[in-house]
């Protein structure tokens, strides 16, 4: 019974973590696009984005990540047999990728705070979709478990990633046509 409570907590914090990641990168996009504004407006916007990014990151996103990982480890401690399941190894590989994504986002946030804008808003829009790809991969791995044929799963993930990236490019051209 304890396992189910921990699982529920794990799911709740996964949702919070993902929401924080999605919104953080969206803020990075707006923060970057503020460079196109007149100086007085740009300074106000960027100060505000820095404040919001900081609060979101350190009050919601990172604590949710930590609690997600702690709950995940607790589930493995409660049911060590899970480590014998091949699907869990695949999930953990995706989770390691998501953790790398998390810390890369933190690095981007720190760069923006220091006035370093290495990524365009378009590249940040593409970057935002990487979290979606990890989310889809993790959910499908967990739900389908051993029923997944890994080759088909990989092909499906690649197709999904391609569709997402094409959608971002389409949106860029749509925005250009509208003059944004």
PDB file of C-alpha atoms in Angstrom:
ATOM      1  CA  UNK A   1       0.000   0.000   0.000  1.00  0.00           C
ATOM      2  CA  UNK A   2       2.875   2.403   0.776  1.00  0.00           C
ATOM      3  CA  UNK A   3       4.122   1.889  -2.780  1.00  0.00           C
ATOM      4  CA  UNK A   4       0.863   3.271  -4.230  1.00  0.00           C
ATOM      5  CA  UNK A   5       1.069   6.389  -2.065  1.00  0.00           C
ATOM      6  CA  UNK A   6       4.641   6.976  -3.174  1.00  0.00           C
ATOM      7  CA  UNK A   7       3.607   6.351  -6.801  1.00  0.00           C
ATOM      8  CA  UNK A   8       0.862   8.982  -6.463  1.00  0.00           C
ATOM      9  CA  UNK A   9       3.371  11.467  -5.010  1.00  0.00           C
ATOM     10  CA  UNK A  10       5.793  10.599  -7.831  1.00  0.00           C
ATOM     11  CA  UNK A  11       3.157  11.323 -10.491  1.00  0.00           C
ATOM     12  CA  UNK A  12       2.130  14.594  -8.847  1.00  0.00           C
ATOM     13  CA  UNK A  13       5.705  15.875  -8.791  1.00  0.00           C
ATOM     14  CA  UNK A  14       6.421  14.661 -12.326  1.00  0.00           C
ATOM     15  CA  UNK A  15       3.501  16.812 -13.478  1.00  0.00           C
ATOM     16  CA  UNK A  16       4.801  19.793 -11.475  1.00  0.00           C
ATOM     17  CA  UNK A  17       8.349  19.305 -12.768  1.00  0.00           C
ATOM     18  CA  UNK A  18       7.238  19.081 -16.389  1.00  0.00           C
ATOM     19  CA  UNK A  19       4.992  22.138 -16.027  1.00  0.00           C
ATOM     20  CA  UNK A  20       7.942  24.059 -14.604  1.00  0.00           C
ATOM     21  CA  UNK A  21      10.227  22.968 -17.437  1.00  0.00           C
ATOM     22  CA  UNK A  22       7.675  23.852 -20.115  1.00  0.00           C
ATOM     23  CA  UNK A  23       6.932  27.267 -18.623  1.00  0.00           C
ATOM     24  CA  UNK A  24      10.590  28.069 -17.897  1.00  0.00           C
ATOM     25  CA  UNK A  25      11.655  27.614 -21.486  1.00  0.00           C
ATOM     26  CA  UNK A  26       8.626  29.613 -22.638  1.00  0.00           C
ATOM     27  CA  UNK A  27       9.867  32.425 -20.374  1.00  0.00           C
ATOM     28  CA  UNK A  28      13.349  32.087 -21.897  1.00  0.00           C
ATOM     29  CA  UNK A  29      11.757  32.638 -25.315  1.00  0.00           C
ATOM     30  CA  UNK A  30       9.989  35.799 -24.144  1.00  0.00           C
ATOM     31  CA  UNK A  31      13.131  36.944 -22.334  1.00  0.00           C
ATOM     32  CA  UNK A  32      15.111  36.581 -25.569  1.00  0.00           C
ATOM     33  CA  UNK A  33      12.433  38.263 -27.686  1.00  0.00           C
ATOM     34  CA  UNK A  34      12.492  41.249 -25.324  1.00  0.00           C
ATOM     35  CA  UNK A  35      15.810  42.136 -27.011  1.00  0.00           C
ATOM     36  CA  UNK A  36      13.746  43.313 -29.981  1.00  0.00           C
ATOM     37  CA  UNK A  37      11.983  45.965 -27.862  1.00  0.00           C
ATOM     38  CA  UNK A  38      13.052  49.569 -27.303  1.00  0.00           C
ATOM     39  CA  UNK A  39      15.718  49.808 -24.570  1.00  0.00           C
ATOM     40  CA  UNK A  40      13.521  51.114 -21.735  1.00  0.00           C
ATOM     41  CA  UNK A  41      10.907  48.433 -22.415  1.00  0.00           C
ATOM     42  CA  UNK A  42      13.575  45.726 -22.881  1.00  0.00           C
ATOM     43  CA  UNK A  43      15.171  46.497 -19.511  1.00  0.00           C
ATOM     44  CA  UNK A  44      11.856  46.353 -17.662  1.00  0.00           C
ATOM     45  CA  UNK A  45      10.789  43.133 -19.391  1.00  0.00           C
ATOM     46  CA  UNK A  46      14.099  41.357 -18.910  1.00  0.00           C
ATOM     47  CA  UNK A  47      14.254  42.279 -15.209  1.00  0.00           C
ATOM     48  CA  UNK A  48      10.739  40.934 -14.764  1.00  0.00           C
ATOM     49  CA  UNK A  49      11.498  37.727 -16.702  1.00  0.00           C
ATOM     50  CA  UNK A  50      14.620  37.160 -14.592  1.00  0.00           C
ATOM     51  CA  UNK A  51      12.551  37.482 -11.413  1.00  0.00           C
ATOM     52  CA  UNK A  52       9.789  35.143 -12.650  1.00  0.00           C
ATOM     53  CA  UNK A  53      12.297  32.606 -14.036  1.00  0.00           C
ATOM     54  CA  UNK A  54      14.182  32.556 -10.728  1.00  0.00           C
ATOM     55  CA  UNK A  55      11.062  32.046  -8.621  1.00  0.00           C
ATOM     56  CA  UNK A  56       9.623  29.400 -10.949  1.00  0.00           C
ATOM     57  CA  UNK A  57      12.931  27.543 -11.084  1.00  0.00           C
ATOM     58  CA  UNK A  58      13.801  27.537  -7.390  1.00  0.00           C
ATOM     59  CA  UNK A  59      10.317  27.396  -5.835  1.00  0.00           C
ATOM     60  CA  UNK A  60       8.586  24.950  -8.210  1.00  0.00           C
ATOM     61  CA  UNK A  61      10.701  23.323 -10.915  1.00  0.00           C
ATOM     62  CA  UNK A  62      13.799  22.214  -9.019  1.00  0.00           C
ATOM     63  CA  UNK A  63      11.979  21.125  -5.826  1.00  0.00           C
ATOM     64  CA  UNK A  64       9.539  19.137  -8.000  1.00  0.00           C
ATOM     65  CA  UNK A  65      12.488  17.503  -9.773  1.00  0.00           C
ATOM     66  CA  UNK A  66      14.089  16.559  -6.448  1.00  0.00           C
ATOM     67  CA  UNK A  67      10.846  15.165  -5.049  1.00  0.00           C
ATOM     68  CA  UNK A  68      10.222  13.242  -8.300  1.00  0.00           C
ATOM     69  CA  UNK A  69      13.632  11.603  -8.030  1.00  0.00           C
ATOM     70  CA  UNK A  70      13.255  10.901  -4.293  1.00  0.00           C
ATOM     71  CA  UNK A  71       9.831   9.299  -4.849  1.00  0.00           C
ATOM     72  CA  UNK A  72      11.224   7.273  -7.762  1.00  0.00           C
ATOM     73  CA  UNK A  73      14.116   5.983  -5.662  1.00  0.00           C
ATOM     74  CA  UNK A  74      11.686   5.221  -2.820  1.00  0.00           C
ATOM     75  CA  UNK A  75       9.542   3.134  -5.194  1.00  0.00           C
ATOM     76  CA  UNK A  76      12.612   1.108  -6.189  1.00  0.00           C
ATOM     77  CA  UNK A  77      13.548   0.632  -2.516  1.00  0.00           C
ATOM     78  CA  UNK A  78      10.013  -0.552  -1.759  1.00  0.00           C
ATOM     79  CA  UNK A  79       9.995  -2.864  -4.811  1.00  0.00           C
ATOM     80  CA  UNK A  80      13.606  -3.753  -5.664  1.00  0.00           C
ATOM     81  CA  UNK A  81      12.380  -6.343  -8.174  1.00  0.00           C
ATOM     82  CA  UNK A  82      11.601  -3.441 -10.505  1.00  0.00           C
ATOM     83  CA  UNK A  83      15.327  -3.205 -11.227  1.00  0.00           C
ATOM     84  CA  UNK A  84      15.095  -6.568 -13.013  1.00  0.00           C
ATOM     85  CA  UNK A  85      12.583  -5.149 -15.484  1.00  0.00           C
ATOM     86  CA  UNK A  86      14.143  -4.044 -18.810  1.00  0.00           C
ATOM     87  CA  UNK A  87      11.541  -1.296 -19.303  1.00  0.00           C
ATOM     88  CA  UNK A  88      12.699   0.393 -16.085  1.00  0.00           C
ATOM     89  CA  UNK A  89      16.255   0.594 -17.430  1.00  0.00           C
ATOM     90  CA  UNK A  90      14.921   2.319 -20.542  1.00  0.00           C
ATOM     91  CA  UNK A  91      12.831   4.685 -18.414  1.00  0.00           C
ATOM     92  CA  UNK A  92      15.817   5.510 -16.221  1.00  0.00           C
ATOM     93  CA  UNK A  93      17.896   6.295 -19.316  1.00  0.00           C
ATOM     94  CA  UNK A  94      15.203   8.765 -20.426  1.00  0.00           C
ATOM     95  CA  UNK A  95      15.064  10.200 -16.887  1.00  0.00           C
ATOM     96  CA  UNK A  96      18.825  10.773 -16.960  1.00  0.00           C
ATOM     97  CA  UNK A  97      18.294  12.601 -20.263  1.00  0.00           C
ATOM     98  CA  UNK A  98      15.536  14.682 -18.672  1.00  0.00           C
ATOM     99  CA  UNK A  99      17.810  15.528 -15.733  1.00  0.00           C
ATOM    100  CA  UNK A 100      20.493  16.674 -18.199  1.00  0.00           C
ATOM    101  CA  UNK A 101      17.806  18.772 -19.916  1.00  0.00           C
ATOM    102  CA  UNK A 102      16.827  20.268 -16.539  1.00  0.00           C
ATOM    103  CA  UNK A 103      20.378  21.342 -15.708  1.00  0.00           C
ATOM    104  CA  UNK A 104      20.939  22.647 -19.228  1.00  0.00           C
ATOM    105  CA  UNK A 105      17.835  24.814 -18.771  1.00  0.00           C
ATOM    106  CA  UNK A 106      19.278  26.091 -15.499  1.00  0.00           C
ATOM    107  CA  UNK A 107      22.475  26.989 -17.372  1.00  0.00           C
ATOM    108  CA  UNK A 108      20.454  28.826 -20.048  1.00  0.00           C
ATOM    109  CA  UNK A 109      18.566  30.716 -17.330  1.00  0.00           C
ATOM    110  CA  UNK A 110      21.842  31.795 -15.720  1.00  0.00           C
ATOM    111  CA  UNK A 111      23.193  32.926 -19.083  1.00  0.00           C
ATOM    112  CA  UNK A 112      20.086  35.027 -19.733  1.00  0.00           C
ATOM    113  CA  UNK A 113      20.398  36.567 -16.268  1.00  0.00           C
ATOM    114  CA  UNK A 114      23.950  37.586 -17.195  1.00  0.00           C
ATOM    115  CA  UNK A 115      22.853  39.067 -20.524  1.00  0.00           C
ATOM    116  CA  UNK A 116      24.196  36.177 -22.610  1.00  0.00           C
ATOM    117  CA  UNK A 117      21.740  35.263 -25.380  1.00  0.00           C
ATOM    118  CA  UNK A 118      23.317  32.309 -27.213  1.00  0.00           C
ATOM    119  CA  UNK A 119      20.041  30.822 -28.479  1.00  0.00           C
ATOM    120  CA  UNK A 120      17.506  32.555 -30.701  1.00  0.00           C
ATOM    121  CA  UNK A 121      13.839  32.391 -29.801  1.00  0.00           C
ATOM    122  CA  UNK A 122      13.410  29.863 -32.625  1.00  0.00           C
ATOM    123  CA  UNK A 123      16.117  27.595 -31.195  1.00  0.00           C
ATOM    124  CA  UNK A 124      14.538  27.940 -27.764  1.00  0.00           C
ATOM    125  CA  UNK A 125      11.183  26.899 -29.254  1.00  0.00           C
ATOM    126  CA  UNK A 126      12.879  23.776 -30.611  1.00  0.00           C
ATOM    127  CA  UNK A 127      14.570  23.250 -27.249  1.00  0.00           C
ATOM    128  CA  UNK A 128      11.184  23.500 -25.509  1.00  0.00           C
ATOM    129  CA  UNK A 129       9.980  20.477 -27.488  1.00  0.00           C
ATOM    130  CA  UNK A 130      12.818  18.291 -26.202  1.00  0.00           C
ATOM    131  CA  UNK A 131      11.002  18.080 -22.851  1.00  0.00           C
ATOM    132  CA  UNK A 132       7.880  16.936 -24.700  1.00  0.00           C
ATOM    133  CA  UNK A 133       9.862  14.187 -26.406  1.00  0.00           C
ATOM    134  CA  UNK A 134      11.255  12.988 -23.062  1.00  0.00           C
ATOM    135  CA  UNK A 135       7.781  13.084 -21.511  1.00  0.00           C
ATOM    136  CA  UNK A 136       6.251  11.029 -24.330  1.00  0.00           C
ATOM    137  CA  UNK A 137       9.109   8.519 -24.238  1.00  0.00           C
ATOM    138  CA  UNK A 138       8.878   8.062 -20.469  1.00  0.00           C
ATOM    139  CA  UNK A 139       5.079   7.746 -20.377  1.00  0.00           C
ATOM    140  CA  UNK A 140       4.964   5.233 -23.221  1.00  0.00           C
ATOM    141  CA  UNK A 141       7.774   3.215 -21.666  1.00  0.00           C
ATOM    142  CA  UNK A 142       6.052   3.069 -18.279  1.00  0.00           C
ATOM    143  CA  UNK A 143       2.560   2.373 -19.605  1.00  0.00           C
ATOM    144  CA  UNK A 144       3.466  -0.215 -22.232  1.00  0.00           C
ATOM    145  CA  UNK A 145       6.338  -1.828 -20.268  1.00  0.00           C
ATOM    146  CA  UNK A 146       7.376  -5.135 -21.820  1.00  0.00           C
ATOM    147  CA  UNK A 147       4.642  -4.916 -24.442  1.00  0.00           C
ATOM    148  CA  UNK A 148       6.758  -2.365 -26.268  1.00  0.00           C
ATOM    149  CA  UNK A 149       8.762  -3.611 -29.191  1.00  0.00           C
ATOM    150  CA  UNK A 150      11.763  -1.326 -28.715  1.00  0.00           C
ATOM    151  CA  UNK A 151      12.465  -0.985 -32.424  1.00  0.00           C
ATOM    152  CA  UNK A 152       8.919   0.206 -33.124  1.00  0.00           C
ATOM    153  CA  UNK A 153       9.046   2.412 -30.047  1.00  0.00           C
ATOM    154  CA  UNK A 154      12.252   4.054 -31.227  1.00  0.00           C
ATOM    155  CA  UNK A 155      10.872   4.569 -34.744  1.00  0.00           C
ATOM    156  CA  UNK A 156       7.660   6.017 -33.262  1.00  0.00           C
ATOM    157  CA  UNK A 157       9.644   8.358 -31.026  1.00  0.00           C
ATOM    158  CA  UNK A 158      11.731   9.545 -33.965  1.00  0.00           C
ATOM    159  CA  UNK A 159       8.594  10.160 -36.040  1.00  0.00           C
ATOM    160  CA  UNK A 160       6.959  12.003 -33.154  1.00  0.00           C
ATOM    161  CA  UNK A 161      10.100  14.127 -32.730  1.00  0.00           C
ATOM    162  CA  UNK A 162      10.115  14.927 -36.446  1.00  0.00           C
ATOM    163  CA  UNK A 163       6.452  15.977 -36.380  1.00  0.00           C
ATOM    164  CA  UNK A 164       7.066  18.209 -33.349  1.00  0.00           C
ATOM    165  CA  UNK A 165      10.073  19.879 -34.974  1.00  0.00           C
ATOM    166  CA  UNK A 166       8.144  20.399 -38.219  1.00  0.00           C
ATOM    167  CA  UNK A 167       5.315  21.990 -36.231  1.00  0.00           C
ATOM    168  CA  UNK A 168       7.776  24.435 -34.647  1.00  0.00           C
ATOM    169  CA  UNK A 169       9.150  25.353 -38.081  1.00  0.00           C
ATOM    170  CA  UNK A 170       5.619  25.797 -39.434  1.00  0.00           C
ATOM    171  CA  UNK A 171       4.793  28.057 -36.505  1.00  0.00           C
ATOM    172  CA  UNK A 172       7.890  30.144 -37.246  1.00  0.00           C
ATOM    173  CA  UNK A 173       6.782  30.686 -40.849  1.00  0.00           C
ATOM    174  CA  UNK A 174       3.224  31.436 -39.667  1.00  0.00           C
ATOM    175  CA  UNK A 175       4.547  34.094 -37.270  1.00  0.00           C
ATOM    176  CA  UNK A 176       6.658  35.595 -40.044  1.00  0.00           C
ATOM    177  CA  UNK A 177       3.622  35.897 -42.311  1.00  0.00           C
ATOM    178  CA  UNK A 178       1.708  37.646 -39.523  1.00  0.00           C
ATOM    179  CA  UNK A 179       4.602  40.036 -39.023  1.00  0.00           C
ATOM    180  CA  UNK A 180       5.455  38.971 -35.462  1.00  0.00           C
TER     181      UNK A 180
END
